[in-house]
Short mmCIF file of C-alpha atoms and ligand atoms in Angstrom, two decimals:
data_model
loop_
_atom_site.label_atom_id
_atom_site.label_comp_id
_atom_site.label_asym_id
_atom_site.label_seq_id
_atom_site.Cartn_x
_atom_site.Cartn_y
_atom_site.Cartn_z
CA MET A 779 12.77 27.74 -3.35
CA PRO A 780 14.81 24.34 -3.55
CA GLN A 781 14.34 22.92 -6.98
CA GLN A 782 12.55 19.72 -5.50
CA GLN A 783 9.80 22.26 -3.81
CA GLU A 784 9.04 23.89 -7.20
CA GLU A 785 7.47 20.64 -8.71
CA GLY A 786 4.40 20.80 -6.62
CA ALA A 787 4.18 24.64 -6.20
CA GLY A 788 0.68 25.83 -6.34
CA LYS A 789 -0.94 22.14 -6.88
CA ARG A 790 -3.27 20.59 -4.43
CA CYS A 791 -3.34 16.89 -3.79
CA VAL A 792 -5.98 14.87 -1.97
CA VAL A 793 -4.51 11.78 -0.32
CA THR A 794 -7.30 9.35 1.21
CA GLY A 795 -6.04 7.13 3.87
CA GLY A 796 -3.33 9.91 4.22
CA ALA A 797 -2.83 9.06 8.05
CA GLY A 798 -2.20 5.27 7.09
CA PHE A 799 1.05 3.55 6.78
CA ILE A 800 1.75 4.19 3.20
CA GLY A 801 -0.45 7.31 2.91
CA SER A 802 1.41 9.22 5.57
CA HIS A 803 4.61 8.44 3.84
CA LEU A 804 2.97 9.74 0.52
CA CYS A 805 1.80 12.93 2.23
CA GLU A 806 5.46 13.65 3.52
CA TYR A 807 6.79 13.13 0.05
CA LEU A 808 4.44 15.52 -1.51
CA LEU A 809 4.95 18.11 0.98
CA GLN A 810 8.67 17.83 0.39
CA ARG A 811 7.90 18.48 -3.29
CA GLY A 812 6.07 21.58 -2.47
CA TYR A 813 2.45 20.44 -3.07
CA GLN A 814 -0.39 21.53 -0.79
CA VAL A 815 -1.83 18.30 0.84
CA ILE A 816 -5.09 17.50 2.08
CA CYS A 817 -4.88 14.20 3.93
CA MET A 818 -8.30 12.61 4.45
CA ASP A 819 -8.68 9.65 6.81
CA SER A 820 -11.39 8.15 8.91
CA LEU A 821 -8.82 6.89 11.63
CA LEU A 822 -10.23 3.55 11.36
CA THR A 823 -6.90 2.04 11.06
CA GLY A 824 -4.83 5.08 10.31
CA THR A 825 -3.54 7.24 13.42
CA VAL A 826 -2.80 10.81 13.91
CA ALA A 827 0.50 9.99 15.21
CA ASN A 828 1.63 8.95 11.80
CA ILE A 829 0.94 12.46 10.54
CA ALA A 830 1.83 14.30 13.92
CA ARG A 831 5.29 15.64 12.40
CA LEU A 832 3.70 16.79 8.97
CA HIS A 833 1.88 19.84 10.30
CA CYS A 834 2.73 23.06 8.20
CA GLU A 835 0.66 25.65 6.27
CA ARG A 836 0.67 23.41 3.23
CA PHE A 837 -0.83 20.47 4.94
CA GLU A 838 -4.62 19.95 5.95
CA PHE A 839 -5.95 16.88 7.95
CA ILE A 840 -9.66 16.35 7.44
CA LYS A 841 -11.27 13.37 9.54
CA HIS A 842 -13.75 11.90 7.12
CA ASP A 843 -14.98 8.35 5.95
CA VAL A 844 -14.78 8.75 2.37
CA THR A 845 -17.62 6.06 1.85
CA ASN A 846 -19.71 9.29 2.56
CA TYR A 847 -19.84 12.52 0.13
CA ILE A 848 -16.43 14.10 -0.02
CA TYR A 849 -16.56 17.96 0.16
CA ILE A 850 -13.45 20.00 -0.59
CA ASP A 851 -13.45 23.61 -0.99
CA GLY A 852 -11.27 25.05 -3.91
CA PRO A 853 -9.37 23.39 -6.62
CA VAL A 854 -7.69 20.09 -6.61
CA ASP A 855 -5.19 18.70 -9.02
CA TYR A 856 -4.30 15.09 -7.97
CA VAL A 857 -6.46 12.51 -5.85
CA PHE A 858 -4.38 9.70 -4.51
CA HIS A 859 -7.28 7.21 -3.22
CA LEU A 860 -5.37 4.94 -0.64
CA ALA A 861 -8.14 4.71 2.09
CA SER A 862 -8.79 1.02 3.00
CA PRO A 863 -7.92 -1.41 5.73
CA ALA A 864 -5.29 -3.56 4.14
CA SER A 865 -4.15 -6.34 6.66
CA PRO A 866 -5.24 -9.83 6.68
CA VAL A 867 -6.35 -9.35 10.20
CA ASP A 868 -8.62 -6.57 8.94
CA PHE A 869 -10.10 -8.93 6.42
CA GLU A 870 -11.66 -10.87 9.31
CA ARG A 871 -12.53 -8.02 11.50
CA LEU A 872 -13.67 -5.32 8.95
CA PRO A 873 -15.24 -7.04 6.18
CA ILE A 874 -18.05 -4.83 5.58
CA GLN A 875 -15.96 -1.59 5.95
CA ILE A 876 -13.37 -3.13 3.42
CA LEU A 877 -16.30 -3.77 0.79
CA LYS A 878 -17.76 -0.24 1.33
CA VAL A 879 -14.51 1.54 1.03
CA GLY A 880 -13.50 -0.31 -2.14
CA ALA A 881 -16.90 0.25 -3.69
CA LEU A 882 -18.63 3.41 -2.20
CA GLY A 883 -15.31 5.11 -1.23
CA THR A 884 -13.93 4.71 -4.54
CA HIS A 885 -16.94 5.96 -6.04
CA LYS A 886 -16.93 9.18 -4.00
CA ALA A 887 -13.13 9.62 -4.54
CA LEU A 888 -13.72 9.32 -8.23
CA GLY A 889 -16.54 11.68 -8.17
CA LEU A 890 -14.27 14.29 -6.36
CA ALA A 891 -11.95 13.93 -9.04
CA LYS A 892 -14.31 14.24 -11.63
CA ALA A 893 -16.11 17.30 -10.18
CA LYS A 894 -12.31 19.20 -9.76
CA GLU A 895 -11.26 17.72 -13.23
CA ALA A 896 -8.29 16.35 -11.16
CA ARG A 897 -5.99 13.17 -12.06
CA PHE A 898 -6.85 10.01 -10.20
CA LEU A 899 -4.76 7.30 -8.80
CA LEU A 900 -6.30 4.07 -7.19
CA ALA A 901 -4.06 2.38 -4.82
CA SER A 902 -4.85 -1.34 -5.86
CA THR A 903 -3.22 -4.44 -4.73
CA SER A 904 -1.39 -7.81 -5.74
CA GLU A 905 -4.46 -9.37 -3.97
CA VAL A 906 -6.35 -9.11 -7.27
CA TYR A 907 -4.19 -11.87 -8.58
CA GLY A 908 -5.34 -13.88 -5.52
CA ASP A 909 -3.55 -17.29 -5.01
CA PRO A 910 -1.85 -16.96 -8.50
CA LEU A 911 -1.59 -19.62 -10.99
CA VAL A 912 1.06 -17.78 -12.88
CA HIS A 913 4.44 -16.57 -11.71
CA PRO A 914 5.81 -13.97 -11.34
CA GLN A 915 2.60 -11.86 -11.79
CA SER A 916 2.31 -9.55 -14.68
CA GLU A 917 -0.49 -7.07 -15.25
CA ASP A 918 -2.22 -9.13 -17.87
CA TYR A 919 -2.85 -11.95 -15.54
CA TRP A 920 -6.66 -11.97 -14.60
CA GLY A 921 -6.09 -13.55 -11.09
CA ASN A 922 -7.31 -16.71 -9.31
CA VAL A 923 -9.64 -15.21 -6.46
CA ASN A 924 -12.13 -16.99 -4.07
CA PRO A 925 -14.92 -14.41 -3.97
CA VAL A 926 -16.69 -15.96 -1.05
CA GLY A 927 -13.74 -16.67 1.21
CA ILE A 928 -12.42 -14.53 4.06
CA ARG A 929 -9.80 -12.84 1.93
CA GLY A 930 -12.29 -12.33 -0.90
CA VAL A 931 -13.59 -9.09 0.68
CA TYR A 932 -10.34 -7.27 0.01
CA ASP A 933 -9.68 -8.88 -3.25
CA GLU A 934 -13.04 -8.18 -4.55
CA ALA A 935 -13.40 -4.79 -3.33
CA LYS A 936 -10.15 -3.79 -5.05
CA ARG A 937 -11.13 -5.50 -8.19
CA PHE A 938 -14.39 -3.75 -8.24
CA ALA A 939 -12.34 -0.25 -7.39
CA GLU A 940 -10.26 -1.08 -10.69
CA ALA A 941 -13.23 -1.74 -12.71
CA LEU A 942 -15.20 1.50 -11.57
CA THR A 943 -11.95 3.38 -12.11
CA MET A 944 -11.61 2.07 -15.78
CA ALA A 945 -15.46 2.93 -16.16
CA TYR A 946 -14.93 6.66 -15.24
CA HIS A 947 -11.85 6.62 -17.52
CA ARG A 948 -14.02 5.32 -20.30
CA ILE A 949 -17.27 7.07 -19.80
CA HIS A 950 -16.17 10.41 -18.15
CA HIS A 951 -12.56 10.41 -19.78
CA LEU A 952 -11.16 10.92 -16.28
CA ASP A 953 -7.37 10.88 -16.31
CA THR A 954 -6.91 7.60 -14.17
CA ARG A 955 -3.87 5.48 -12.84
CA ILE A 956 -4.18 2.07 -11.22
CA ALA A 957 -1.17 1.04 -8.86
CA ARG A 958 -1.01 -2.69 -8.09
CA ILE A 959 0.79 -2.58 -4.56
CA PHE A 960 2.74 -5.56 -3.53
CA ASN A 961 3.83 -6.33 -0.16
CA THR A 962 5.30 -3.26 1.42
CA TYR A 963 6.96 -2.45 4.80
CA GLY A 964 8.56 0.07 6.70
CA PRO A 965 8.21 2.46 9.68
CA ARG A 966 4.50 3.45 10.63
CA MET A 967 3.22 0.08 10.01
CA ARG A 968 0.98 -0.88 12.97
CA VAL A 969 2.44 -3.05 15.80
CA ASN A 970 -0.68 -5.38 16.00
CA ASP A 971 -1.54 -5.20 12.34
CA GLY A 972 -1.03 -8.85 11.96
CA ARG A 973 1.10 -8.59 9.00
CA VAL A 974 4.34 -10.51 8.89
CA VAL A 975 6.88 -7.69 8.90
CA PRO A 976 5.54 -5.93 12.23
CA THR A 977 4.60 -9.26 13.79
CA PHE A 978 8.03 -10.70 13.25
CA ILE A 979 9.90 -7.75 14.23
CA THR A 980 8.03 -7.01 17.73
CA GLN A 981 8.16 -10.85 18.31
CA ALA A 982 11.89 -10.77 17.81
CA LEU A 983 12.34 -7.62 19.80
CA ARG A 984 10.39 -9.08 22.87
CA GLY A 985 12.05 -12.27 22.56
CA GLU A 986 8.85 -14.00 21.83
CA PRO A 987 8.66 -16.88 19.32
CA LEU A 988 8.20 -16.10 15.67
CA THR A 989 4.98 -17.39 14.32
CA VAL A 990 5.48 -18.92 10.94
CA PHE A 991 2.25 -19.79 9.48
CA GLY A 992 1.98 -23.19 7.51
CA ASP A 993 5.32 -24.73 6.68
CA GLY A 994 6.86 -21.10 5.86
CA ARG A 995 7.44 -22.31 2.19
CA GLN A 996 4.96 -19.62 0.82
CA THR A 997 6.86 -16.71 -0.71
CA ARG A 998 6.52 -13.04 -0.63
CA SER A 999 8.53 -9.92 -2.21
CA PHE A 1000 8.85 -7.19 0.14
CA CYS A 1001 9.25 -3.44 -0.87
CA TYR A 1002 10.36 -0.45 1.35
CA VAL A 1003 7.83 2.02 1.69
CA ALA A 1004 10.13 4.91 0.35
CA ASP A 1005 10.41 3.06 -2.91
CA MET A 1006 6.87 2.41 -3.00
CA VAL A 1007 5.87 6.30 -2.57
CA GLU A 1008 8.35 7.05 -5.24
CA GLY A 1009 6.60 4.56 -7.52
CA LEU A 1010 3.23 5.86 -6.77
CA TYR A 1011 4.49 9.43 -7.46
CA ARG A 1012 5.84 8.61 -10.65
CA LEU A 1013 2.95 6.63 -12.00
CA MET A 1014 0.73 9.47 -11.11
CA HIS A 1015 2.89 11.77 -13.54
CA ALA A 1016 3.32 8.94 -16.37
CA ASN A 1017 0.92 8.54 -19.37
CA VAL A 1018 -0.33 5.17 -18.51
CA THR A 1019 -3.86 4.22 -17.63
CA GLU A 1020 -3.41 0.34 -17.61
CA PRO A 1021 -2.69 -1.17 -14.23
CA VAL A 1022 1.01 -1.03 -13.20
CA ASN A 1023 2.63 -3.55 -10.70
CA LEU A 1024 4.63 -1.64 -7.97
CA GLY A 1025 6.66 -4.01 -5.71
CA ASN A 1026 10.02 -5.55 -5.12
CA PRO A 1027 10.75 -8.61 -7.39
CA GLU A 1028 13.26 -10.17 -4.89
CA GLU A 1029 11.23 -13.08 -3.41
CA MET A 1030 11.92 -15.18 -0.54
CA THR A 1031 10.17 -17.90 1.56
CA ILE A 1032 8.51 -16.60 4.97
CA LEU A 1033 10.74 -19.04 6.77
CA GLU A 1034 13.86 -17.53 5.13
CA PHE A 1035 12.22 -14.17 6.26
CA ALA A 1036 11.82 -15.09 9.68
CA HIS A 1037 15.70 -16.05 10.00
CA LEU A 1038 16.37 -12.69 8.62
CA VAL A 1039 14.55 -10.91 11.05
CA ARG A 1040 16.01 -12.93 13.80
CA SER A 1041 19.48 -12.21 12.72
CA LEU A 1042 18.87 -8.48 11.93
CA THR A 1043 17.32 -8.05 15.63
CA GLY A 1044 20.18 -10.12 17.17
CA SER A 1045 17.11 -11.93 18.89
CA ARG A 1046 17.22 -15.57 20.12
CA SER A 1047 13.38 -15.91 19.65
CA GLU A 1048 12.76 -19.69 18.68
CA ILE A 1049 10.56 -20.02 15.30
CA ILE A 1050 7.29 -22.03 15.89
CA PHE A 1051 4.83 -23.14 13.38
CA LYS A 1052 0.97 -22.06 13.34
CA PRO A 1053 -1.95 -22.97 10.76
CA LEU A 1054 -1.92 -21.39 7.50
CA PRO A 1055 -4.69 -18.94 7.17
CA VAL A 1056 -7.35 -19.87 4.51
CA ASP A 1057 -6.52 -18.87 1.00
CA ASP A 1058 -3.19 -17.54 2.05
CA PRO A 1059 -1.53 -17.14 -1.43
CA ARG A 1060 1.37 -19.74 -1.91
CA ILE A 1061 3.69 -17.52 -4.06
CA ARG A 1062 3.79 -13.84 -4.97
CA GLN A 1063 6.11 -11.98 -6.98
CA PRO A 1064 5.74 -8.90 -9.12
CA ASP A 1065 6.77 -8.68 -12.79
CA ILE A 1066 7.73 -5.17 -12.70
CA SER A 1067 8.81 -4.72 -16.45
CA ARG A 1068 5.90 -2.37 -17.04
CA ALA A 1069 6.89 0.09 -14.17
CA ARG A 1070 10.63 -0.29 -15.50
CA ARG A 1071 9.62 0.59 -19.01
CA LEU A 1072 7.11 3.21 -18.41
CA LEU A 1073 8.01 4.84 -15.22
CA GLY A 1074 11.85 4.15 -15.13
CA TRP A 1075 11.34 2.93 -11.91
CA GLU A 1076 12.67 0.01 -9.72
CA PRO A 1077 13.13 -0.43 -5.96
CA ARG A 1078 16.47 0.69 -4.69
CA THR A 1079 16.42 -0.28 -0.90
CA PRO A 1080 17.96 -3.73 -0.28
CA LEU A 1081 16.13 -5.58 2.05
CA PRO A 1082 18.31 -5.62 5.20
CA GLU A 1083 18.76 -1.89 4.96
CA GLY A 1084 15.11 -1.27 4.68
CA LEU A 1085 14.26 -3.78 7.48
CA GLN A 1086 17.01 -2.17 9.80
CA ARG A 1087 15.20 1.22 9.47
CA THR A 1088 11.84 -0.57 10.37
CA ILE A 1089 13.67 -2.30 13.16
CA ASP A 1090 14.90 0.86 14.83
CA TYR A 1091 11.29 2.27 14.36
CA PHE A 1092 9.55 -0.69 16.37
CA ARG A 1093 12.51 -0.53 18.92
CA GLN A 1094 11.44 3.13 19.69
CA VAL A 1095 7.79 2.29 19.60
CA LEU A 1096 8.10 -0.56 21.82
CA ALA A 1097 10.20 1.48 24.15
N1 LIG B 388 2.52 -14.68 8.22
C1 LIG B 388 3.31 -15.57 9.19
N2 LIG B 388 3.23 -15.32 10.39
C2 LIG B 388 2.64 -14.29 10.94
C3 LIG B 388 2.02 -13.22 9.89
C4 LIG B 388 2.10 -13.76 8.70
O1 LIG B 388 3.74 -16.80 8.62
O2 LIG B 388 2.68 -13.92 12.15
C5 LIG B 388 2.73 -15.18 6.88
C6 LIG B 388 1.25 -15.15 6.02
O3 LIG B 388 0.72 -16.35 6.36
C7 LIG B 388 1.69 -14.96 4.56
C8 LIG B 388 2.89 -14.09 4.68
O4 LIG B 388 3.30 -14.18 6.06
O5 LIG B 388 2.09 -16.13 4.08
C9 LIG B 388 2.62 -12.60 4.43
O6 LIG B 388 1.35 -12.24 5.43
P1 LIG B 388 1.00 -10.89 5.52
O7 LIG B 388 -0.04 -10.85 6.45
O8 LIG B 388 2.32 -9.78 5.86
O9 LIG B 388 0.45 -10.32 4.14
P2 LIG B 388 -0.18 -11.05 2.76
O10 LIG B 388 1.07 -11.07 2.02
O11 LIG B 388 -0.54 -12.37 3.24
O12 LIG B 388 -1.20 -10.14 2.35
#
C-alpha cells in the first residue's frame, strides 16, 4: 500500500455536504489517503456529477438532509460538517434552509460525532466577521454582522454553529475543530452559483460583459480549493479547539480580479458596473498566522495557476 494510503487505513469519515464544491474535493482527498468516506448530501446545491468519479469500495453516498436525524451504521472516526448553501445568491433564495442547516444540521452532525466518539470539524466562514472593521481579520475579532440583513442568515447560522460546537466541546468534551473558510475557488463550482469566480469566468468565456458590483474597489482574497482541503485535513489532525482562519492572504480588488480573468481567458468582454448587493463586505483578507503556527499550513497555489485550472474546467462544462 502506498504510504499516503496508510494514513487513513481502517478509519471512517463522514463528510456532510460531500457532493458540494469543497466537500467533493475533500472526499477525493480522503479517499487518496486511504480513508473510508461516507458522503452525505441533500443535493440541494451539491450534485452527483461532483462525486461521479469517486465511486469505489471505500466510498458511500447517502442522500440525506442533515437537518433530520442522521443514522450511520458502525463506527465513525471523523465528522467533517460542510453542509450548507454558501453562495450570496443562496442567501436570498434559501434563507430558511441555510438557517436550518446551520442550526439543526450542526446539532445533528454534532450528535452523530458524540454518539460515535468521533472528532468533529465545523466548516465555518469568514462571514462570521461580517463587514469587518478590523483588517486583516484575525480569529480574535468578533465581527460586524447585521443580524436582520439578507446576508445575516448565513452569517448568523454559522455563528450559531460555532457557538453550538463550542458548547458540545465544553459540556460533552467532544473533540472539535472550527475552520473559518475564506473565499475559495476551483473546479466544480456551480456555473450559476452567482459567486464572482464562476460568474466572471463564464461571462468571459461566453464573450458577455463582466458584471462588477459597485465600483469594484471592494477586496477579496482567493484560495485554491486544493490548498483549502489540505488546510481542513491538517486542522482536523491538529490539537486546536479555537477557530482557525483558512484562506489565501493575497488580497485584490474585484476590478483587478475582473481584469485578471479577462487576460487569462483571452476574452475581449467589456467590464460593466452593477449595483452593490446590500451588506457586501468592503474588505476581506485572512490573517493566517494561527494556521501557519499551529498547522504549518499556508496556501501554495498562485492565483493565476489555480485560475487557469478553473478556467479549463469551465471551458469543458460550457462545451
Ligand atoms: N461580485 C461582482 N460581480 C459578480 C459577482 C460578485 O462584482 O457578478 C462581487 C461581490 O459583490 C463581492 C465579490 O465580488 O464584492 C465577491 O463576491 P462572491 O459572491 O464571490 O462572494 P462573497 O465574498 O461576497 O461572499
